[in-house]
């Protein structure tokens, strides 16, 4: 039995009259984005200001925060009281959001018949463009023998969740189970770059499958299952209405009577809706907070569909069951910062049985990534941190798709290659 307690926060809706009609102000009108340096861990700040949204964490005690207009003065005094400093990055988020929408170019992709063309890495694809591109992967003579699409279900707004399988043994009969690598992105709607990086990984796997020895060897032993858009409903909303929208778009318990545009009405943080330790991990019980975990574990369609595909159980209602698929590795892409995170997140006192192996491989992967880009990254576990200067996140433009994609692709491939090296003892060190 679950006991759900909700903390209710007083929100004031700002509205104005246009042509004699009552209209609500746009999302985040006069809210601000600050770069804050304060000698406090963010969990302490969050208790004092639950409606302040942490967008990014750079180095230790350096945060990028979205500050609601009602709390600007109070948060300023709080920062100064704790001997911190702040810098206003965006003075009016609503105006900034409009500028982004106006700058976005609408370049037609219909003339491009090569799904490996760099044009697909030069922009953040919208949902329709993404679906069209994935379909092209299965039709082009360059890629169709290596790509299979798996529509694993639908979102609340009835968009299809499509997994892209990449395999060099797609059309070969085999009784052996193939080790699967799962990569997903876009779980948080505003993290556009993560989806671009997922697409980069798809293109590089297909481009280098016969040209790069390490990639070729990895594809001999692993099939890739990549879901570039976990949260297409939220993503489309972030493109069209609110650039900083994080959650999905399913209604909350407040949706029938709450204030329009406010986060209380719609959305669950999908990253905190998975059943494992759902009641333990620091997901919020309040629909008004960005980290709202939902009313129940796996209450969201996106999460249910992913779980069913990953667990791969032979059930009557599971038309995605594949007796030859066995998931071995899970990569979850975000744009919160350059961190390589290891389980567990819900506790600092327990570790998976193979934690040391994961930590060592991750350290190797980080070195590979740093060498690739001449840019330092960091890896985290819950007991120590190797952290260096970095900045990325929601402000990253389309030019970062290739730059960050190259770095992450190198790390992922090396991690998998090291698994093969140690498991099969056939790979040269």
CSV table of C-alpha atoms in Angstrom, one decimal:
chain,number,residue,atom,x,y,z
A,1,UNK,CA,0.0,0.0,0.0
A,2,UNK,CA,1.3,3.4,-0.9
A,3,UNK,CA,0.7,6.5,1.1
A,4,UNK,CA,1.1,9.6,-1.1
A,5,UNK,CA,1.6,13.0,0.5
A,6,UNK,CA,1.5,16.1,-1.5
A,7,UNK,CA,3.1,19.4,-0.6
A,8,UNK,CA,1.0,22.2,-1.9
A,9,UNK,CA,2.8,25.4,-3.0
A,10,UNK,CA,1.0,28.7,-3.4
A,11,UNK,CA,1.3,29.8,-7.0
A,12,UNK,CA,0.0,33.0,-8.5
A,13,UNK,CA,-1.0,33.2,-12.1
A,14,UNK,CA,-0.2,36.4,-14.0
A,15,UNK,CA,-2.6,37.4,-16.8
A,16,UNK,CA,-3.4,40.3,-19.0
A,17,UNK,CA,-6.1,41.4,-21.3
A,18,UNK,CA,-5.6,41.3,-25.1
A,19,UNK,CA,-8.3,42.7,-27.4
A,20,UNK,CA,-10.8,42.4,-24.6
A,21,UNK,CA,-9.9,38.8,-23.8
A,22,UNK,CA,-8.3,37.3,-20.8
A,23,UNK,CA,-5.0,35.8,-21.6
A,24,UNK,CA,-2.4,34.1,-19.4
A,25,UNK,CA,1.2,35.2,-19.5
A,26,UNK,CA,3.6,32.9,-21.4
A,27,UNK,CA,5.5,30.2,-19.5
A,28,UNK,CA,8.3,31.6,-17.3
A,29,UNK,CA,7.4,35.3,-18.0
A,30,UNK,CA,10.0,37.3,-16.1
A,31,UNK,CA,11.6,34.2,-14.6
A,32,UNK,CA,15.4,34.3,-14.7
A,33,UNK,CA,18.3,31.9,-15.2
A,34,UNK,CA,21.2,32.5,-12.9
A,35,UNK,CA,24.7,31.1,-12.6
A,36,UNK,CA,25.1,30.6,-8.8
A,37,UNK,CA,28.2,29.8,-6.8
A,38,UNK,CA,27.3,29.0,-3.2
A,39,UNK,CA,29.1,26.7,-0.6
A,40,UNK,CA,26.1,24.4,-0.2
A,41,UNK,CA,25.1,21.1,-1.6
A,42,UNK,CA,22.0,21.5,-3.8
A,43,UNK,CA,19.8,19.2,-1.7
A,44,UNK,CA,20.0,21.9,1.1
A,45,UNK,CA,19.0,24.7,-1.4
A,46,UNK,CA,16.2,22.6,-2.7
A,47,UNK,CA,14.6,22.2,0.7
A,48,UNK,CA,14.5,26.0,1.1
A,49,UNK,CA,13.4,26.7,-2.5
A,50,UNK,CA,11.6,23.7,-3.9
A,51,UNK,CA,10.3,25.7,-6.9
A,52,UNK,CA,13.8,26.8,-8.0
A,53,UNK,CA,14.8,24.4,-10.8
A,54,UNK,CA,18.4,23.2,-11.0
A,55,UNK,CA,19.2,23.1,-14.7
A,56,UNK,CA,22.9,22.2,-14.6
A,57,UNK,CA,25.7,21.7,-12.1
A,58,UNK,CA,29.1,22.7,-13.3
A,59,UNK,CA,31.9,22.2,-10.8
A,60,UNK,CA,31.4,21.7,-7.0
A,61,UNK,CA,28.9,24.3,-5.6
A,62,UNK,CA,28.4,26.0,-9.0
A,63,UNK,CA,24.8,25.7,-10.3
A,64,UNK,CA,22.7,27.0,-13.2
A,65,UNK,CA,19.2,27.6,-11.8
A,66,UNK,CA,15.8,28.7,-13.1
A,67,UNK,CA,14.4,31.2,-10.6
A,68,UNK,CA,10.6,31.9,-10.6
A,69,UNK,CA,9.9,35.7,-10.6
A,70,UNK,CA,8.2,35.5,-7.2
A,71,UNK,CA,11.4,34.3,-5.6
A,72,UNK,CA,14.1,36.5,-7.2
A,73,UNK,CA,14.7,38.8,-4.2
A,74,UNK,CA,14.4,36.0,-1.6
A,75,UNK,CA,16.8,33.8,-3.5
A,76,UNK,CA,19.2,36.7,-4.0
A,77,UNK,CA,19.3,37.4,-0.3
A,78,UNK,CA,19.7,33.6,0.4
A,79,UNK,CA,22.8,33.4,-1.9
A,80,UNK,CA,24.4,36.5,-0.4
A,81,UNK,CA,23.7,35.4,3.2
A,82,UNK,CA,25.6,32.2,2.6
A,83,UNK,CA,28.5,34.2,1.1
A,84,UNK,CA,27.7,33.1,-2.5
A,85,UNK,CA,27.7,35.0,-5.7
A,86,UNK,CA,25.4,35.0,-8.7
A,87,UNK,CA,25.2,36.2,-12.3
A,88,UNK,CA,22.1,36.6,-14.4
A,89,UNK,CA,22.4,34.6,-17.6
A,90,UNK,CA,18.8,35.1,-18.9
A,91,UNK,CA,16.8,38.1,-17.5
A,92,UNK,CA,13.5,37.0,-18.9
A,93,UNK,CA,13.1,33.3,-19.8
A,94,UNK,CA,9.8,33.9,-21.8
A,95,UNK,CA,11.5,36.4,-24.1
A,96,UNK,CA,14.5,34.2,-24.5
A,97,UNK,CA,12.2,31.3,-25.4
A,98,UNK,CA,10.6,33.4,-28.2
A,99,UNK,CA,14.0,34.3,-29.6
A,100,UNK,CA,15.0,30.7,-29.8
A,101,UNK,CA,11.9,29.8,-31.7
A,102,UNK,CA,12.4,32.6,-34.1
A,103,UNK,CA,16.0,31.7,-34.8
A,104,UNK,CA,15.3,28.1,-35.4
A,105,UNK,CA,15.7,27.3,-39.1
A,106,UNK,CA,13.2,25.1,-40.9
A,107,UNK,CA,15.3,23.3,-43.4
A,108,UNK,CA,13.5,20.6,-45.4
A,109,UNK,CA,15.1,17.2,-45.2
A,110,UNK,CA,12.9,15.6,-47.9
A,111,UNK,CA,15.6,16.0,-50.5
A,112,UNK,CA,18.1,13.9,-48.6
A,113,UNK,CA,18.0,10.2,-49.5
A,114,UNK,CA,21.2,9.2,-47.7
A,115,UNK,CA,20.3,8.6,-44.0
A,116,UNK,CA,24.0,8.9,-43.1
A,117,UNK,CA,24.3,12.4,-44.5
A,118,UNK,CA,25.7,14.9,-42.0
A,119,UNK,CA,22.6,17.1,-42.5
A,120,UNK,CA,20.9,14.9,-39.9
A,121,UNK,CA,23.5,15.9,-37.3
A,122,UNK,CA,23.3,19.6,-38.1
A,123,UNK,CA,20.0,20.2,-36.4
A,124,UNK,CA,17.8,19.0,-33.6
A,125,UNK,CA,15.2,16.9,-35.5
A,126,UNK,CA,11.6,17.3,-34.5
A,127,UNK,CA,9.5,14.2,-33.8
A,128,UNK,CA,8.2,13.9,-37.4
A,129,UNK,CA,11.6,14.4,-38.9
A,130,UNK,CA,13.0,11.8,-36.5
A,131,UNK,CA,10.4,9.2,-37.5
A,132,UNK,CA,11.0,9.9,-41.2
A,133,UNK,CA,14.7,9.6,-40.8
A,134,UNK,CA,14.4,6.3,-38.9
A,135,UNK,CA,12.1,4.9,-41.6
A,136,UNK,CA,14.7,6.0,-44.2
A,137,UNK,CA,17.3,3.9,-42.4
A,138,UNK,CA,15.3,0.8,-43.1
A,139,UNK,CA,14.8,1.6,-46.8
A,140,UNK,CA,18.2,2.9,-48.0
A,141,UNK,CA,20.5,0.4,-49.6
A,142,UNK,CA,23.3,1.8,-47.4
A,143,UNK,CA,21.7,0.8,-44.1
A,144,UNK,CA,18.6,-1.4,-44.6
A,145,UNK,CA,20.5,-4.7,-44.0
A,146,UNK,CA,21.7,-3.6,-40.6
A,147,UNK,CA,18.7,-1.7,-39.2
A,148,UNK,CA,15.4,-2.9,-37.8
A,149,UNK,CA,12.7,-0.7,-36.1
A,150,UNK,CA,10.8,-1.7,-33.1
A,151,UNK,CA,7.7,0.3,-32.3
A,152,UNK,CA,7.4,-0.5,-28.6
A,153,UNK,CA,4.3,1.5,-27.7
A,154,UNK,CA,2.7,4.9,-27.5
A,155,UNK,CA,3.0,8.0,-25.3
A,156,UNK,CA,0.1,9.7,-23.6
A,157,UNK,CA,-0.4,11.9,-26.6
A,158,UNK,CA,-0.3,8.9,-28.9
A,159,UNK,CA,3.2,9.3,-30.4
A,160,UNK,CA,5.1,6.1,-31.2
A,161,UNK,CA,8.2,5.1,-29.2
A,162,UNK,CA,10.5,3.6,-31.8
A,163,UNK,CA,13.7,1.7,-31.0
A,164,UNK,CA,16.4,1.5,-33.6
A,165,UNK,CA,18.1,-1.9,-33.6
A,166,UNK,CA,21.6,-2.0,-35.3
A,167,UNK,CA,23.1,-5.4,-36.0
A,168,UNK,CA,25.5,-6.9,-38.4
A,169,UNK,CA,23.8,-10.2,-38.1
A,170,UNK,CA,20.2,-9.0,-38.6
A,171,UNK,CA,19.3,-11.4,-41.4
A,172,UNK,CA,21.3,-14.4,-40.2
A,173,UNK,CA,19.6,-17.4,-38.6
A,174,UNK,CA,21.0,-18.1,-35.2
A,175,UNK,CA,20.0,-20.1,-32.2
A,176,UNK,CA,22.3,-18.1,-29.9
A,177,UNK,CA,21.2,-15.2,-27.8
A,178,UNK,CA,22.7,-11.9,-28.9
A,179,UNK,CA,24.0,-9.6,-26.2
A,180,UNK,CA,22.1,-6.3,-26.4
A,181,UNK,CA,23.2,-2.8,-25.6
A,182,UNK,CA,20.5,-0.3,-24.8
A,183,UNK,CA,20.9,3.4,-25.2
A,184,UNK,CA,18.2,5.9,-24.6
A,185,UNK,CA,18.0,9.7,-24.7
A,186,UNK,CA,15.6,12.6,-24.3
A,187,UNK,CA,14.0,11.3,-21.1
A,188,UNK,CA,14.0,14.9,-20.0
A,189,UNK,CA,12.3,17.0,-22.7
A,190,UNK,CA,14.6,20.0,-22.6
A,191,UNK,CA,17.7,17.9,-23.1
A,192,UNK,CA,17.8,18.2,-26.9
A,193,UNK,CA,21.5,17.5,-27.2
A,194,UNK,CA,21.1,14.0,-25.7
A,195,UNK,CA,18.8,13.1,-28.7
A,196,UNK,CA,21.2,14.5,-31.2
A,197,UNK,CA,24.0,12.5,-29.6
A,198,UNK,CA,21.9,9.3,-29.8
A,199,UNK,CA,21.4,10.0,-33.5
A,200,UNK,CA,25.2,10.5,-33.9
A,201,UNK,CA,25.8,7.1,-32.3
A,202,UNK,CA,23.4,5.5,-34.8
A,203,UNK,CA,25.1,7.1,-37.8
A,204,UNK,CA,28.7,6.4,-36.6
A,205,UNK,CA,27.9,2.7,-35.9
A,206,UNK,CA,26.5,2.3,-39.5
A,207,UNK,CA,29.3,4.3,-41.0
A,208,UNK,CA,32.2,2.6,-39.2
A,209,UNK,CA,30.9,-0.9,-39.1
A,210,UNK,CA,33.4,-2.1,-41.7
A,211,UNK,CA,36.0,0.7,-41.5
A,212,UNK,CA,37.0,0.9,-37.8
A,213,UNK,CA,38.4,-2.3,-36.2
A,214,UNK,CA,37.2,-1.6,-32.7
A,215,UNK,CA,33.6,-0.8,-33.9
A,216,UNK,CA,33.6,-3.8,-36.1
A,217,UNK,CA,34.7,-6.1,-33.3
A,218,UNK,CA,32.1,-4.6,-30.9
A,219,UNK,CA,29.3,-5.2,-33.5
A,220,UNK,CA,30.4,-8.8,-33.8
A,221,UNK,CA,29.3,-9.4,-30.3
A,222,UNK,CA,26.7,-6.8,-29.5
A,223,UNK,CA,23.4,-5.6,-31.0
A,224,UNK,CA,22.5,-2.0,-30.3
A,225,UNK,CA,19.0,-1.0,-29.3
A,226,UNK,CA,18.7,2.8,-29.4
A,227,UNK,CA,15.7,4.9,-28.3
A,228,UNK,CA,16.6,8.5,-29.2
A,229,UNK,CA,13.3,10.0,-28.0
A,230,UNK,CA,12.0,8.6,-24.7
A,231,UNK,CA,9.8,11.6,-24.2
A,232,UNK,CA,8.5,12.9,-27.6
A,233,UNK,CA,5.4,14.6,-26.0
A,234,UNK,CA,7.5,16.7,-23.7
A,235,UNK,CA,10.1,17.3,-26.4
A,236,UNK,CA,7.5,18.7,-28.8
A,237,UNK,CA,6.1,20.9,-26.1
A,238,UNK,CA,9.6,22.2,-25.3
A,239,UNK,CA,10.1,23.0,-29.0
A,240,UNK,CA,6.7,24.8,-29.4
A,241,UNK,CA,5.8,26.3,-26.1
A,242,UNK,CA,8.3,26.1,-23.2
A,243,UNK,CA,12.0,25.5,-24.0
A,244,UNK,CA,12.8,24.4,-20.4
A,245,UNK,CA,10.0,21.9,-20.1
A,246,UNK,CA,11.4,18.7,-18.4
A,247,UNK,CA,8.7,16.1,-17.8
A,248,UNK,CA,6.2,14.2,-20.0
A,249,UNK,CA,2.7,15.6,-20.8
A,250,UNK,CA,0.4,13.3,-19.0
A,251,UNK,CA,-2.1,15.0,-16.7
A,252,UNK,CA,-1.6,15.1,-12.9
A,253,UNK,CA,-4.3,15.1,-10.3
A,254,UNK,CA,-4.4,18.8,-10.6
A,255,UNK,CA,-5.0,19.0,-14.3
A,256,UNK,CA,-8.7,19.6,-14.1
A,257,UNK,CA,-8.6,22.7,-12.0
A,258,UNK,CA,-5.0,24.0,-11.8
A,259,UNK,CA,-3.6,27.1,-13.4
A,260,UNK,CA,-2.7,26.7,-17.1
A,261,UNK,CA,1.0,26.7,-18.0
A,262,UNK,CA,2.0,25.7,-14.5
A,263,UNK,CA,4.0,22.5,-14.0
A,264,UNK,CA,1.4,21.3,-11.4
A,265,UNK,CA,-1.1,20.4,-14.1
A,266,UNK,CA,1.0,18.1,-16.4
A,267,UNK,CA,3.9,15.8,-16.4
A,268,UNK,CA,5.9,13.2,-14.5
A,269,UNK,CA,9.7,13.0,-14.3
A,270,UNK,CA,10.2,9.8,-16.3
A,271,UNK,CA,13.6,9.3,-14.8
A,272,UNK,CA,12.0,8.9,-11.4
A,273,UNK,CA,9.0,6.8,-12.4
A,274,UNK,CA,10.8,3.5,-12.8
A,275,UNK,CA,9.8,0.9,-10.1
A,276,UNK,CA,13.2,0.1,-8.7
A,277,UNK,CA,13.4,1.8,-5.3
A,278,UNK,CA,10.7,4.2,-6.5
A,279,UNK,CA,9.7,5.0,-2.9
A,280,UNK,CA,13.4,5.4,-1.8
A,281,UNK,CA,15.0,7.6,-4.4
A,282,UNK,CA,14.7,11.4,-4.1
A,283,UNK,CA,11.8,11.9,-6.4
A,284,UNK,CA,9.2,14.4,-5.3
A,285,UNK,CA,5.7,13.5,-4.2
A,286,UNK,CA,4.5,16.9,-5.3
A,287,UNK,CA,3.2,17.4,-8.9
A,288,UNK,CA,4.4,21.0,-8.6
A,289,UNK,CA,8.1,20.0,-8.6
A,290,UNK,CA,10.2,19.2,-11.6
A,291,UNK,CA,11.2,15.8,-10.1
A,292,UNK,CA,7.6,14.6,-9.5
A,293,UNK,CA,7.8,10.8,-9.6
A,294,UNK,CA,4.2,10.1,-10.4
A,295,UNK,CA,1.4,8.6,-8.3
A,296,UNK,CA,2.6,5.0,-8.7
A,297,UNK,CA,5.7,3.2,-10.0
A,298,UNK,CA,5.7,2.8,-13.8
A,299,UNK,CA,2.5,4.8,-14.0
A,300,UNK,CA,3.7,6.4,-17.3
A,301,UNK,CA,3.2,4.8,-20.7
A,302,UNK,CA,6.8,5.6,-21.7
A,303,UNK,CA,8.2,3.8,-18.7
A,304,UNK,CA,5.9,0.8,-19.0
A,305,UNK,CA,6.9,0.3,-22.7
A,306,UNK,CA,10.6,0.5,-22.0
A,307,UNK,CA,10.3,-2.0,-19.1
A,308,UNK,CA,8.4,-4.5,-21.2
A,309,UNK,CA,10.9,-4.3,-24.0
A,310,UNK,CA,14.0,-4.6,-21.7
A,311,UNK,CA,12.7,-7.4,-19.6
A,312,UNK,CA,11.7,-9.3,-22.8
A,313,UNK,CA,9.3,-11.7,-21.1
A,314,UNK,CA,7.2,-14.1,-23.1
A,315,UNK,CA,3.7,-13.0,-22.3
A,316,UNK,CA,0.5,-12.9,-24.3
A,317,UNK,CA,0.5,-9.1,-24.5
A,318,UNK,CA,4.2,-8.7,-25.4
A,319,UNK,CA,4.5,-8.7,-29.1
A,320,UNK,CA,8.1,-7.5,-28.8
A,321,UNK,CA,9.3,-10.7,-27.3
A,322,UNK,CA,12.5,-12.0,-28.9
A,323,UNK,CA,14.1,-15.3,-27.7
A,324,UNK,CA,17.5,-14.2,-29.1
A,325,UNK,CA,17.7,-10.9,-27.3
A,326,UNK,CA,19.5,-10.5,-24.0
A,327,UNK,CA,20.2,-7.0,-22.7
A,328,UNK,CA,23.7,-6.7,-21.1
A,329,UNK,CA,24.4,-3.0,-20.9
A,330,UNK,CA,22.3,0.2,-20.4
A,331,UNK,CA,23.4,3.7,-21.3
A,332,UNK,CA,21.1,6.6,-20.4
A,333,UNK,CA,22.1,9.9,-22.1
A,334,UNK,CA,21.4,13.3,-20.5
A,335,UNK,CA,22.7,16.9,-20.9
A,336,UNK,CA,22.9,17.9,-17.2
A,337,UNK,CA,26.7,18.1,-17.5
A,338,UNK,CA,29.6,15.9,-18.5
A,339,UNK,CA,29.4,13.1,-16.0
A,340,UNK,CA,29.7,9.4,-16.3
A,341,UNK,CA,27.3,8.1,-13.6
A,342,UNK,CA,27.3,4.7,-12.0
A,343,UNK,CA,24.7,2.9,-9.9
A,344,UNK,CA,23.2,3.2,-7.4
A,345,UNK,CA,21.7,6.7,-7.3
A,346,UNK,CA,19.2,5.9,-4.5
A,347,UNK,CA,21.8,5.1,-1.9
A,348,UNK,CA,25.4,5.8,-0.9
A,349,UNK,CA,25.7,2.6,1.1
A,350,UNK,CA,25.2,-0.2,-1.5
A,351,UNK,CA,26.9,-1.0,-4.7
A,352,UNK,CA,26.2,-3.5,-7.5
A,353,UNK,CA,28.2,-6.7,-7.3
A,354,UNK,CA,30.2,-5.8,-10.4
A,355,UNK,CA,30.7,-2.2,-9.3
A,356,UNK,CA,34.6,-2.3,-9.3
A,357,UNK,CA,34.5,-3.7,-12.8
A,358,UNK,CA,32.2,-0.9,-14.0
A,359,UNK,CA,34.3,1.8,-12.3
A,360,UNK,CA,37.5,0.6,-13.9
A,361,UNK,CA,36.0,0.4,-17.3
A,362,UNK,CA,34.4,3.8,-16.9
A,363,UNK,CA,37.8,5.2,-16.0
A,364,UNK,CA,39.2,3.8,-19.2
A,365,UNK,CA,36.3,5.2,-21.2
A,366,UNK,CA,36.8,8.6,-19.7
A,367,UNK,CA,40.4,8.6,-20.7
A,368,UNK,CA,39.4,7.7,-24.2
A,369,UNK,CA,36.8,10.4,-24.3
A,370,UNK,CA,39.3,13.0,-23.1
A,371,UNK,CA,41.9,12.0,-25.6
A,372,UNK,CA,39.3,12.1,-28.4
A,373,UNK,CA,38.2,15.7,-27.7
A,374,UNK,CA,41.1,17.1,-25.7
A,375,UNK,CA,38.4,17.9,-23.2
A,376,UNK,CA,38.1,16.6,-19.7
A,377,UNK,CA,35.0,14.8,-18.5
A,378,UNK,CA,34.2,13.3,-15.1
A,379,UNK,CA,32.8,10.1,-13.7
A,380,UNK,CA,30.8,9.7,-10.6
A,381,UNK,CA,30.0,7.1,-8.1
A,382,UNK,CA,28.3,7.7,-4.8
A,383,UNK,CA,31.5,7.6,-2.8
A,384,UNK,CA,34.0,9.6,-4.8
A,385,UNK,CA,34.1,12.0,-7.7
A,386,UNK,CA,36.7,12.8,-10.3
A,387,UNK,CA,35.4,16.1,-11.4
A,388,UNK,CA,36.9,18.7,-13.8
A,389,UNK,CA,35.8,21.8,-15.6
A,390,UNK,CA,33.0,21.4,-18.1
A,391,UNK,CA,29.9,23.2,-19.3
A,392,UNK,CA,27.3,22.0,-21.7
A,393,UNK,CA,23.6,21.5,-21.1
A,394,UNK,CA,20.4,23.1,-22.3
A,395,UNK,CA,22.2,26.1,-23.8
A,396,UNK,CA,24.2,23.9,-26.2
A,397,UNK,CA,23.6,24.5,-29.9
A,398,UNK,CA,23.3,22.1,-32.8
A,399,UNK,CA,27.0,22.4,-33.4
A,400,UNK,CA,27.6,20.4,-30.2
A,401,UNK,CA,25.9,17.3,-31.6
A,402,UNK,CA,29.0,16.2,-33.6
A,403,UNK,CA,31.5,17.5,-31.0
A,404,UNK,CA,29.9,15.8,-28.0
A,405,UNK,CA,28.7,12.8,-30.0
A,406,UNK,CA,32.2,12.0,-31.1
A,407,UNK,CA,33.4,12.1,-27.5
A,408,UNK,CA,30.6,10.0,-26.1
A,409,UNK,CA,30.7,7.5,-29.0
A,410,UNK,CA,34.4,6.9,-28.3
A,411,UNK,CA,33.6,6.3,-24.6
A,412,UNK,CA,30.7,3.9,-25.2
A,413,UNK,CA,32.7,1.9,-27.8
A,414,UNK,CA,35.7,1.6,-25.6
A,415,UNK,CA,33.6,0.5,-22.6
A,416,UNK,CA,32.0,-2.3,-24.7
A,417,UNK,CA,35.4,-3.3,-26.2
A,418,UNK,CA,36.9,-3.6,-22.7
A,419,UNK,CA,34.0,-6.0,-21.8
A,420,UNK,CA,34.9,-8.1,-24.8
A,421,UNK,CA,38.6,-7.9,-24.1
A,422,UNK,CA,38.2,-9.2,-20.5
A,423,UNK,CA,35.4,-11.7,-21.3
A,424,UNK,CA,36.7,-13.4,-24.4
A,425,UNK,CA,40.5,-12.7,-24.0
A,426,UNK,CA,40.7,-12.5,-27.8
A,427,UNK,CA,41.2,-8.8,-28.1
A,428,UNK,CA,44.6,-7.2,-28.3
A,429,UNK,CA,45.3,-4.9,-25.4
